[in-house]
Amino acid sequence: MDFLQAAINVSFFMVVLGVAFAFVRLVKGPSLPNRVVALDMMNVLIVSFCGLYAIRAGDSAFVDVAIVLALVGFLATVALARFVERRVNRDSHARDEDAETGPGEDR
């Protein structure tokens, strides 16, 4: 086994370990932004897994798969970040209205 194969094997192990840790963070939370970051981390690690497999197999088709996954993951992260931002803004706006009128009063 040459140096490149050993480095690829170690990299595979580290990527799989990173995906496992990110999955634990995805399940545990504690908040939605933490879960979004964990999901983005898993996406980056899966893209790197595709790149490593492309090197090992010598097939450039997996590089195309990695590029598509990276683009889809980026768009998903942006969409989830906008969702979280709107949710936070909506919650803070509702709290501001409650502070102005009182929690039990009509608006």
Short mmCIF file of C-alpha atoms in Angstrom, two decimals:
data_model
loop_
_atom_site.label_atom_id
_atom_site.label_comp_id
_atom_site.label_asym_id
_atom_site.label_seq_id
_atom_site.Cartn_x
_atom_site.Cartn_y
_atom_site.Cartn_z
CA MET A 1 0.00 0.00 0.00
CA ASP A 2 1.45 3.33 -1.02
CA PHE A 3 1.22 6.62 0.82
CA LEU A 4 -1.76 7.92 -1.20
CA GLN A 5 -3.88 4.85 -0.42
CA ALA A 6 -3.03 5.07 3.27
CA ALA A 7 -3.92 8.76 3.34
CA ILE A 8 -7.23 8.05 1.57
CA ASN A 9 -8.07 5.29 4.06
CA VAL A 10 -7.32 7.56 7.02
CA SER A 11 -9.37 10.33 5.39
CA PHE A 12 -12.33 7.98 4.89
CA PHE A 13 -12.22 7.07 8.56
CA MET A 14 -12.07 10.72 9.63
CA VAL A 15 -14.95 11.70 7.32
CA VAL A 16 -17.15 8.88 8.61
CA LEU A 17 -16.29 9.84 12.18
CA GLY A 18 -17.18 13.46 11.40
CA VAL A 19 -20.53 12.42 9.91
CA ALA A 20 -21.29 10.41 13.04
CA PHE A 21 -20.49 13.38 15.30
CA ALA A 22 -22.55 15.70 13.12
CA PHE A 23 -25.46 13.26 13.27
CA VAL A 24 -25.28 13.28 17.07
CA ARG A 25 -25.40 17.10 17.00
CA LEU A 26 -28.33 16.94 14.57
CA VAL A 27 -30.30 14.68 16.89
CA LYS A 28 -29.41 16.39 20.20
CA GLY A 29 -29.86 19.97 19.06
CA PRO A 30 -30.52 21.86 21.35
CA SER A 31 -31.79 24.54 18.96
CA LEU A 32 -32.79 24.80 15.31
CA PRO A 33 -29.68 26.81 14.29
CA ASN A 34 -27.47 24.06 15.79
CA ARG A 35 -29.34 21.48 13.73
CA VAL A 36 -28.94 23.56 10.56
CA VAL A 37 -25.19 23.84 11.12
CA ALA A 38 -24.95 20.08 11.78
CA LEU A 39 -26.85 19.36 8.57
CA ASP A 40 -24.54 21.66 6.62
CA MET A 41 -21.52 19.96 8.17
CA MET A 42 -22.87 16.56 7.16
CA ASN A 43 -23.36 17.85 3.61
CA VAL A 44 -19.76 19.07 3.41
CA LEU A 45 -18.48 15.76 4.75
CA ILE A 46 -20.54 13.77 2.26
CA VAL A 47 -19.17 15.93 -0.56
CA SER A 48 -15.66 15.21 0.68
CA PHE A 49 -16.53 11.50 0.83
CA CYS A 50 -17.53 11.65 -2.85
CA GLY A 51 -14.26 13.38 -3.67
CA LEU A 52 -12.24 10.78 -1.81
CA TYR A 53 -14.10 7.98 -3.55
CA ALA A 54 -13.45 9.62 -6.92
CA ILE A 55 -9.72 9.60 -6.13
CA ARG A 56 -9.78 6.00 -4.96
CA ALA A 57 -11.87 4.69 -7.86
CA GLY A 58 -10.20 6.89 -10.47
CA ASP A 59 -13.63 7.84 -11.82
CA SER A 60 -14.35 11.51 -12.41
CA ALA A 61 -18.14 10.96 -12.38
CA PHE A 62 -18.09 11.14 -8.59
CA VAL A 63 -16.60 14.63 -8.80
CA ASP A 64 -19.72 15.70 -10.72
CA VAL A 65 -21.87 14.13 -8.02
CA ALA A 66 -19.89 16.01 -5.37
CA ILE A 67 -20.38 19.33 -7.19
CA VAL A 68 -24.14 18.80 -7.48
CA LEU A 69 -24.37 17.80 -3.80
CA ALA A 70 -22.42 20.89 -2.80
CA LEU A 71 -24.73 23.17 -4.78
CA VAL A 72 -27.89 21.55 -3.42
CA GLY A 73 -26.49 21.66 0.11
CA PHE A 74 -25.63 25.33 -0.23
CA LEU A 75 -29.14 26.18 -1.42
CA ALA A 76 -30.68 24.14 1.39
CA THR A 77 -28.53 25.90 3.98
CA VAL A 78 -29.48 29.32 2.64
CA ALA A 79 -33.18 28.37 2.66
CA LEU A 80 -33.02 27.04 6.22
CA ALA A 81 -31.10 30.11 7.40
CA ARG A 82 -33.78 32.38 5.91
CA PHE A 83 -36.46 30.28 7.60
CA VAL A 84 -34.74 30.58 10.97
CA GLU A 85 -34.24 34.33 10.51
CA ARG A 86 -37.90 34.89 9.64
CA ARG A 87 -38.97 32.77 12.57
CA VAL A 88 -36.82 34.78 14.98
CA ASN A 89 -38.04 38.08 13.52
CA ARG A 90 -41.67 36.96 13.75
CA ASP A 91 -41.24 35.88 17.38
CA SER A 92 -39.53 39.13 18.39
CA HIS A 93 -42.18 41.16 16.57
CA ALA A 94 -44.95 39.31 18.45
CA ARG A 95 -43.17 39.95 21.76
CA ASP A 96 -42.90 43.66 20.92
CA GLU A 97 -46.62 43.84 20.18
CA ASP A 98 -47.43 42.03 23.46
CA ALA A 99 -45.28 44.50 25.36
CA GLU A 100 -47.12 47.45 23.80
CA THR A 101 -50.69 46.19 24.30
CA GLY A 102 -50.31 43.70 27.12
CA PRO A 103 -50.53 39.93 26.79
CA GLY A 104 -54.27 39.55 27.27
CA GLU A 105 -55.56 42.68 25.51
CA ASP A 106 -56.99 42.86 22.00
CA ARG A 107 -55.04 44.56 19.28
#
